[in-house]
């Protein structure tokens, strides 16, 4: 009869334990795996007039919200939307606790933690504004602003050209656009830089439509995108989302949705300074 050598049984037990450990760990560390699609995805956003807003009952609405509803129907997925301060919304997507973000501009800095949608969904106009009657030099060259006090908004992007030159400017940062407008009216700055739609919305709320003028030329048109958390690496979902977003443009449905959320249906353009 075969009798195992001394220590053979213990060695066999150790070998079996190692095999079990490998079998348990291998599924936890897949190599080069992409995230599997889920039934529900979370998108975050902040107050953005007519793009992503929240009413007094906590219900969100706007162009970005309507686009997500249309894409949700096309993809057969559930999209949860969360209304947050802008800094927190960006942080959630960066950390991967949210899948996507609604209505933001593209910048090289943000590309480090975001994957932008292939197609933008609307265009903004980035403008300089000042108090009515104030003499300000502006010809489209940022060098003309060196002798002025500039107000910008925290976490906002104004384009790579501005970002490359802003270290030469005297800039104060407001936490919100409404704060920036109040700073401008209190002579705590000569120029405020913001997008036209948000500026008009806040000016209407603060009864400043006759007190502030926009300056020509605009800095540049800038596109609005959806973007996805890069750390989540959910390429299959992103591909299907991009296809559904493109289809909205190609079928004309995007133009119909945008027509429902045009600012100038509510607020007439104000004179250019």
mmCIF file of C-alpha atoms in Angstrom:
data_model
loop_
_atom_site.group_PDB
_atom_site.id
_atom_site.type_symbol
_atom_site.label_atom_id
_atom_site.label_comp_id
_atom_site.label_asym_id
_atom_site.label_seq_id
_atom_site.Cartn_x
_atom_site.Cartn_y
_atom_site.Cartn_z
ATOM 1 C CA UNK A 1 0.000 0.000 0.000
ATOM 2 C CA UNK A 2 1.199 3.473 -0.888
ATOM 3 C CA UNK A 3 2.122 5.588 2.081
ATOM 4 C CA UNK A 4 2.743 9.300 1.418
ATOM 5 C CA UNK A 5 6.117 10.626 2.293
ATOM 6 C CA UNK A 6 6.291 12.794 5.399
ATOM 7 C CA UNK A 7 5.181 16.359 4.605
ATOM 8 C CA UNK A 8 3.537 15.408 1.309
ATOM 9 C CA UNK A 9 0.017 15.936 2.607
ATOM 10 C CA UNK A 10 0.850 19.361 4.024
ATOM 11 C CA UNK A 11 2.511 20.366 0.735
ATOM 12 C CA UNK A 12 -0.596 19.204 -1.115
ATOM 13 C CA UNK A 13 -2.786 21.375 1.135
ATOM 14 C CA UNK A 14 -0.598 24.406 0.523
ATOM 15 C CA UNK A 15 -0.781 23.817 -3.248
ATOM 16 C CA UNK A 16 -4.590 23.561 -3.125
ATOM 17 C CA UNK A 17 -4.811 26.766 -1.110
ATOM 18 C CA UNK A 18 -2.672 28.596 -3.704
ATOM 19 C CA UNK A 19 -4.904 27.332 -6.539
ATOM 20 C CA UNK A 20 -8.004 28.531 -4.710
ATOM 21 C CA UNK A 21 -6.452 31.954 -4.104
ATOM 22 C CA UNK A 22 -5.659 32.303 -7.821
ATOM 23 C CA UNK A 23 -9.193 31.258 -8.809
ATOM 24 C CA UNK A 24 -10.652 33.843 -6.430
ATOM 25 C CA UNK A 25 -8.355 36.717 -7.423
ATOM 26 C CA UNK A 26 -8.306 36.318 -11.209
ATOM 27 C CA UNK A 27 -11.890 37.632 -11.739
ATOM 28 C CA UNK A 28 -11.070 40.671 -9.591
ATOM 29 C CA UNK A 29 -8.185 41.820 -11.772
ATOM 30 C CA UNK A 30 -9.164 41.433 -15.441
ATOM 31 C CA UNK A 31 -6.490 42.609 -17.859
ATOM 32 C CA UNK A 32 -7.464 45.439 -20.227
ATOM 33 C CA UNK A 33 -11.158 44.932 -19.476
ATOM 34 C CA UNK A 34 -13.765 47.557 -20.308
ATOM 35 C CA UNK A 35 -16.626 48.302 -17.947
ATOM 36 C CA UNK A 36 -19.793 46.385 -18.757
ATOM 37 C CA UNK A 37 -22.861 48.437 -19.557
ATOM 38 C CA UNK A 38 -25.226 49.014 -16.664
ATOM 39 C CA UNK A 39 -28.976 49.515 -16.629
ATOM 40 C CA UNK A 40 -28.672 52.958 -15.005
ATOM 41 C CA UNK A 41 -26.170 55.806 -15.359
ATOM 42 C CA UNK A 42 -25.688 58.974 -13.309
ATOM 43 C CA UNK A 43 -25.152 62.388 -14.903
ATOM 44 C CA UNK A 44 -24.349 65.495 -12.878
ATOM 45 C CA UNK A 45 -24.730 69.160 -13.750
ATOM 46 C CA UNK A 46 -25.049 72.619 -12.284
ATOM 47 C CA UNK A 47 -27.277 75.639 -12.840
ATOM 48 C CA UNK A 48 -27.046 76.528 -16.529
ATOM 49 C CA UNK A 49 -29.891 78.706 -17.824
ATOM 50 C CA UNK A 50 -32.219 76.781 -20.130
ATOM 51 C CA UNK A 51 -29.711 73.903 -20.321
ATOM 52 C CA UNK A 52 -29.894 72.411 -16.825
ATOM 53 C CA UNK A 53 -32.043 74.067 -14.165
ATOM 54 C CA UNK A 54 -33.868 73.018 -11.023
ATOM 55 C CA UNK A 55 -37.234 74.393 -9.936
ATOM 56 C CA UNK A 56 -38.391 75.059 -6.372
ATOM 57 C CA UNK A 57 -39.779 71.514 -6.159
ATOM 58 C CA UNK A 58 -36.400 70.008 -6.998
ATOM 59 C CA UNK A 59 -37.364 68.988 -10.537
ATOM 60 C CA UNK A 60 -34.665 69.485 -13.184
ATOM 61 C CA UNK A 61 -35.383 70.701 -16.717
ATOM 62 C CA UNK A 62 -33.698 72.273 -19.715
ATOM 63 C CA UNK A 63 -32.143 71.370 -23.059
ATOM 64 C CA UNK A 64 -29.483 69.100 -21.564
ATOM 65 C CA UNK A 65 -32.126 67.233 -19.577
ATOM 66 C CA UNK A 66 -34.364 66.805 -22.654
ATOM 67 C CA UNK A 67 -31.437 65.468 -24.685
ATOM 68 C CA UNK A 68 -30.684 62.896 -21.992
ATOM 69 C CA UNK A 69 -34.332 61.795 -22.001
ATOM 70 C CA UNK A 70 -34.223 61.293 -25.779
ATOM 71 C CA UNK A 71 -30.949 59.351 -25.605
ATOM 72 C CA UNK A 72 -32.297 57.296 -22.696
ATOM 73 C CA UNK A 73 -35.253 56.226 -24.835
ATOM 74 C CA UNK A 74 -32.993 55.431 -27.795
ATOM 75 C CA UNK A 75 -30.561 53.347 -25.736
ATOM 76 C CA UNK A 76 -33.057 51.717 -23.407
ATOM 77 C CA UNK A 77 -31.112 52.944 -20.373
ATOM 78 C CA UNK A 78 -32.119 54.856 -17.250
ATOM 79 C CA UNK A 79 -30.291 58.157 -16.643
ATOM 80 C CA UNK A 80 -30.295 59.650 -13.176
ATOM 81 C CA UNK A 81 -29.522 63.395 -13.011
ATOM 82 C CA UNK A 82 -28.113 65.209 -9.971
ATOM 83 C CA UNK A 83 -28.079 69.004 -9.590
ATOM 84 C CA UNK A 84 -24.893 70.157 -7.797
ATOM 85 C CA UNK A 85 -22.481 73.073 -7.396
ATOM 86 C CA UNK A 86 -20.150 73.062 -10.403
ATOM 87 C CA UNK A 87 -16.967 72.241 -8.499
ATOM 88 C CA UNK A 88 -18.562 69.222 -6.835
ATOM 89 C CA UNK A 89 -20.053 68.007 -10.125
ATOM 90 C CA UNK A 90 -16.618 68.093 -11.780
ATOM 91 C CA UNK A 91 -15.068 66.298 -8.815
ATOM 92 C CA UNK A 92 -17.643 63.481 -8.923
ATOM 93 C CA UNK A 93 -16.942 62.750 -12.592
ATOM 94 C CA UNK A 94 -13.199 63.004 -12.036
ATOM 95 C CA UNK A 95 -13.362 60.487 -9.178
ATOM 96 C CA UNK A 96 -15.739 58.170 -11.024
ATOM 97 C CA UNK A 97 -18.676 58.515 -8.615
ATOM 98 C CA UNK A 98 -20.721 59.875 -11.557
ATOM 99 C CA UNK A 99 -20.743 58.515 -15.096
ATOM 100 C CA UNK A 100 -21.148 61.763 -16.983
ATOM 101 C CA UNK A 101 -21.588 65.519 -16.813
ATOM 102 C CA UNK A 102 -23.952 67.860 -18.649
ATOM 103 C CA UNK A 103 -23.110 70.989 -20.624
ATOM 104 C CA UNK A 104 -19.455 71.895 -20.277
ATOM 105 C CA UNK A 105 -16.754 73.431 -22.474
ATOM 106 C CA UNK A 106 -13.714 71.561 -23.698
ATOM 107 C CA UNK A 107 -10.258 72.312 -22.307
ATOM 108 C CA UNK A 108 -6.921 70.528 -22.304
ATOM 109 C CA UNK A 109 -6.919 70.436 -18.504
ATOM 110 C CA UNK A 110 -10.304 68.696 -18.384
ATOM 111 C CA UNK A 111 -9.296 66.136 -21.010
ATOM 112 C CA UNK A 112 -7.017 64.613 -18.384
ATOM 113 C CA UNK A 113 -10.026 63.233 -16.501
ATOM 114 C CA UNK A 114 -12.909 63.478 -18.990
ATOM 115 C CA UNK A 115 -13.840 61.859 -22.300
ATOM 116 C CA UNK A 116 -15.914 64.346 -24.306
ATOM 117 C CA UNK A 117 -18.854 63.375 -26.469
ATOM 118 C CA UNK A 118 -17.947 63.232 -30.162
ATOM 119 C CA UNK A 119 -20.610 65.807 -30.981
ATOM 120 C CA UNK A 120 -21.403 69.062 -29.132
ATOM 121 C CA UNK A 121 -25.057 69.926 -28.586
ATOM 122 C CA UNK A 122 -25.039 73.734 -28.587
ATOM 123 C CA UNK A 123 -22.831 76.781 -29.042
ATOM 124 C CA UNK A 124 -22.178 79.567 -26.560
ATOM 125 C CA UNK A 125 -20.763 83.059 -27.062
ATOM 126 C CA UNK A 126 -18.101 84.183 -24.589
ATOM 127 C CA UNK A 127 -18.315 87.938 -24.146
ATOM 128 C CA UNK A 128 -16.797 90.778 -22.166
ATOM 129 C CA UNK A 129 -19.188 93.095 -20.375
ATOM 130 C CA UNK A 130 -18.883 96.311 -18.422
ATOM 131 C CA UNK A 131 -21.053 98.935 -16.748
ATOM 132 C CA UNK A 132 -22.942 101.161 -19.134
ATOM 133 C CA UNK A 133 -21.006 104.390 -19.700
ATOM 134 C CA UNK A 134 -17.622 103.010 -18.616
ATOM 135 C CA UNK A 135 -14.764 103.488 -21.092
ATOM 136 C CA UNK A 136 -13.047 100.174 -21.781
ATOM 137 C CA UNK A 137 -10.541 99.346 -24.523
ATOM 138 C CA UNK A 138 -11.126 96.008 -26.225
ATOM 139 C CA UNK A 139 -10.268 95.050 -29.808
ATOM 140 C CA UNK A 140 -10.139 91.271 -29.467
ATOM 141 C CA UNK A 141 -6.494 91.238 -28.340
ATOM 142 C CA UNK A 142 -5.989 90.266 -24.703
ATOM 143 C CA UNK A 143 -3.054 92.668 -24.471
ATOM 144 C CA UNK A 144 -5.558 95.549 -24.468
ATOM 145 C CA UNK A 145 -6.908 94.255 -21.121
ATOM 146 C CA UNK A 146 -3.631 94.538 -19.200
ATOM 147 C CA UNK A 147 -4.621 97.876 -17.638
ATOM 148 C CA UNK A 148 -8.095 96.715 -16.632
ATOM 149 C CA UNK A 149 -9.360 94.789 -13.626
ATOM 150 C CA UNK A 150 -10.970 91.542 -14.874
ATOM 151 C CA UNK A 151 -13.614 89.409 -13.130
ATOM 152 C CA UNK A 152 -13.946 85.711 -14.028
ATOM 153 C CA UNK A 153 -16.079 82.930 -12.539
ATOM 154 C CA UNK A 154 -14.639 80.038 -10.538
ATOM 155 C CA UNK A 155 -14.383 76.708 -12.434
ATOM 156 C CA UNK A 156 -15.413 78.315 -15.740
ATOM 157 C CA UNK A 157 -13.467 77.770 -18.958
ATOM 158 C CA UNK A 158 -12.969 80.661 -21.380
ATOM 159 C CA UNK A 159 -10.945 78.934 -24.086
ATOM 160 C CA UNK A 160 -7.325 77.874 -24.403
ATOM 161 C CA UNK A 161 -6.249 81.243 -25.827
ATOM 162 C CA UNK A 162 -7.482 83.072 -22.721
ATOM 163 C CA UNK A 163 -5.982 80.428 -20.427
ATOM 164 C CA UNK A 164 -2.595 80.888 -22.087
ATOM 165 C CA UNK A 165 -2.633 84.674 -21.526
ATOM 166 C CA UNK A 166 -4.491 85.117 -18.228
ATOM 167 C CA UNK A 167 -1.311 85.107 -16.103
ATOM 168 C CA UNK A 168 -0.610 88.548 -17.621
ATOM 169 C CA UNK A 169 -3.932 89.970 -16.443
ATOM 170 C CA UNK A 170 -5.221 91.407 -13.181
ATOM 171 C CA UNK A 171 -7.985 88.919 -12.341
ATOM 172 C CA UNK A 172 -10.409 88.510 -9.438
ATOM 173 C CA UNK A 173 -12.478 85.323 -9.260
ATOM 174 C CA UNK A 174 -16.150 85.359 -8.289
ATOM 175 C CA UNK A 175 -17.739 82.200 -6.899
ATOM 176 C CA UNK A 176 -20.878 82.632 -9.015
ATOM 177 C CA UNK A 177 -21.927 84.712 -12.010
ATOM 178 C CA UNK A 178 -24.429 86.667 -9.908
ATOM 179 C CA UNK A 179 -21.580 87.590 -7.532
ATOM 180 C CA UNK A 180 -19.477 88.682 -10.505
ATOM 181 C CA UNK A 181 -22.242 90.975 -11.743
ATOM 182 C CA UNK A 182 -22.575 92.527 -8.295
ATOM 183 C CA UNK A 183 -18.806 93.037 -8.165
ATOM 184 C CA UNK A 184 -18.963 94.794 -11.532
ATOM 185 C CA UNK A 185 -21.776 97.089 -10.402
ATOM 186 C CA UNK A 186 -19.893 97.865 -7.152
ATOM 187 C CA UNK A 187 -16.843 98.975 -9.204
ATOM 188 C CA UNK A 188 -14.776 96.049 -7.936
ATOM 189 C CA UNK A 189 -13.795 95.315 -11.520
ATOM 190 C CA UNK A 190 -13.849 96.921 -14.955
ATOM 191 C CA UNK A 191 -14.783 93.873 -17.041
ATOM 192 C CA UNK A 192 -16.655 90.646 -16.411
ATOM 193 C CA UNK A 193 -16.220 87.688 -18.761
ATOM 194 C CA UNK A 194 -19.115 85.226 -19.153
ATOM 195 C CA UNK A 195 -21.241 83.436 -21.709
ATOM 196 C CA UNK A 196 -24.048 85.468 -23.197
ATOM 197 C CA UNK A 197 -26.938 83.197 -22.221
ATOM 198 C CA UNK A 198 -26.034 82.900 -18.550
ATOM 199 C CA UNK A 199 -25.230 86.590 -18.329
ATOM 200 C CA UNK A 200 -28.582 87.675 -19.753
ATOM 201 C CA UNK A 201 -30.403 85.278 -17.455
ATOM 202 C CA UNK A 202 -28.717 86.642 -14.323
ATOM 203 C CA UNK A 203 -28.981 90.273 -15.486
ATOM 204 C CA UNK A 204 -32.727 89.823 -15.867
ATOM 205 C CA UNK A 205 -32.999 88.388 -12.344
ATOM 206 C CA UNK A 206 -30.931 91.252 -10.871
ATOM 207 C CA UNK A 207 -32.718 93.974 -12.912
ATOM 208 C CA UNK A 208 -29.469 94.984 -14.635
ATOM 209 C CA UNK A 209 -30.596 94.805 -18.260
ATOM 210 C CA UNK A 210 -30.056 98.553 -18.746
ATOM 211 C CA UNK A 211 -26.951 98.849 -16.580
ATOM 212 C CA UNK A 212 -24.493 96.508 -18.317
ATOM 213 C CA UNK A 213 -23.354 96.327 -21.938
ATOM 214 C CA UNK A 214 -21.541 93.653 -23.929
ATOM 215 C CA UNK A 215 -18.325 94.549 -25.738
ATOM 216 C CA UNK A 216 -17.404 93.662 -29.305
ATOM 217 C CA UNK A 217 -15.892 91.419 -30.511
ATOM 218 C CA UNK A 218 -16.752 88.269 -28.582
ATOM 219 C CA UNK A 219 -13.795 86.199 -27.385
ATOM 220 C CA UNK A 220 -14.898 83.188 -29.411
ATOM 221 C CA UNK A 221 -17.859 80.891 -29.944
ATOM 222 C CA UNK A 222 -17.448 77.859 -27.716
ATOM 223 C CA UNK A 223 -19.182 74.493 -27.878
ATOM 224 C CA UNK A 224 -21.154 72.706 -25.145
ATOM 225 C CA UNK A 225 -20.597 68.971 -24.689
ATOM 226 C CA UNK A 226 -21.549 66.036 -22.599
ATOM 227 C CA UNK A 227 -18.540 64.301 -21.089
ATOM 228 C CA UNK A 228 -17.833 60.987 -19.400
ATOM 229 C CA UNK A 229 -15.648 59.929 -16.499
ATOM 230 C CA UNK A 230 -12.337 58.787 -17.968
ATOM 231 C CA UNK A 231 -11.483 56.656 -14.933
ATOM 232 C CA UNK A 232 -14.574 54.476 -15.515
ATOM 233 C CA UNK A 233 -13.351 53.488 -19.004
ATOM 234 C CA UNK A 234 -16.887 52.693 -20.153
ATOM 235 C CA UNK A 235 -16.146 52.727 -23.878
ATOM 236 C CA UNK A 236 -19.125 50.604 -24.947
ATOM 237 C CA UNK A 237 -21.582 52.952 -23.269
ATOM 238 C CA UNK A 238 -19.795 56.025 -24.668
ATOM 239 C CA UNK A 239 -19.939 54.612 -28.197
ATOM 240 C CA UNK A 240 -23.679 53.982 -27.994
ATOM 241 C CA UNK A 241 -24.312 57.384 -26.368
ATOM 242 C CA UNK A 242 -22.356 59.141 -29.131
ATOM 243 C CA UNK A 243 -24.337 57.278 -31.805
ATOM 244 C CA UNK A 244 -27.640 58.308 -30.211
ATOM 245 C CA UNK A 245 -26.487 61.929 -29.850
ATOM 246 C CA UNK A 246 -25.425 62.066 -33.502
ATOM 247 C CA UNK A 247 -28.786 60.618 -34.539
ATOM 248 C CA UNK A 248 -30.573 63.491 -32.775
ATOM 249 C CA UNK A 249 -28.631 65.929 -34.976
ATOM 250 C CA UNK A 250 -29.124 63.957 -38.185
ATOM 251 C CA UNK A 251 -32.874 63.526 -37.758
ATOM 252 C CA UNK A 252 -33.478 67.185 -36.881
ATOM 253 C CA UNK A 253 -34.721 66.319 -33.405
ATOM 254 C CA UNK A 254 -31.865 68.276 -31.817
ATOM 255 C CA UNK A 255 -32.926 71.466 -33.613
ATOM 256 C CA UNK A 256 -36.495 70.984 -32.346
ATOM 257 C CA UNK A 257 -35.317 70.487 -28.776
ATOM 258 C CA UNK A 258 -33.036 73.526 -28.990
ATOM 259 C CA UNK A 259 -35.878 75.695 -30.315
ATOM 260 C CA UNK A 260 -37.791 75.040 -27.078
ATOM 261 C CA UNK A 261 -34.886 76.386 -25.019
ATOM 262 C CA UNK A 262 -33.774 79.519 -26.851
ATOM 263 C CA UNK A 263 -32.938 82.339 -24.488
ATOM 264 C CA UNK A 264 -34.121 85.154 -26.729
ATOM 265 C CA UNK A 265 -37.656 83.798 -26.675
ATOM 266 C CA UNK A 266 -37.667 85.065 -23.086
ATOM 267 C CA UNK A 267 -35.123 87.881 -23.025
ATOM 268 C CA UNK A 268 -34.446 90.239 -25.949
ATOM 269 C CA UNK A 269 -30.784 90.865 -26.883
ATOM 270 C CA UNK A 270 -29.323 93.936 -25.204
ATOM 271 C CA UNK A 271 -27.374 96.627 -27.047
ATOM 272 C CA UNK A 272 -23.691 96.009 -27.736
ATOM 273 C CA UNK A 273 -21.240 98.408 -26.102
#
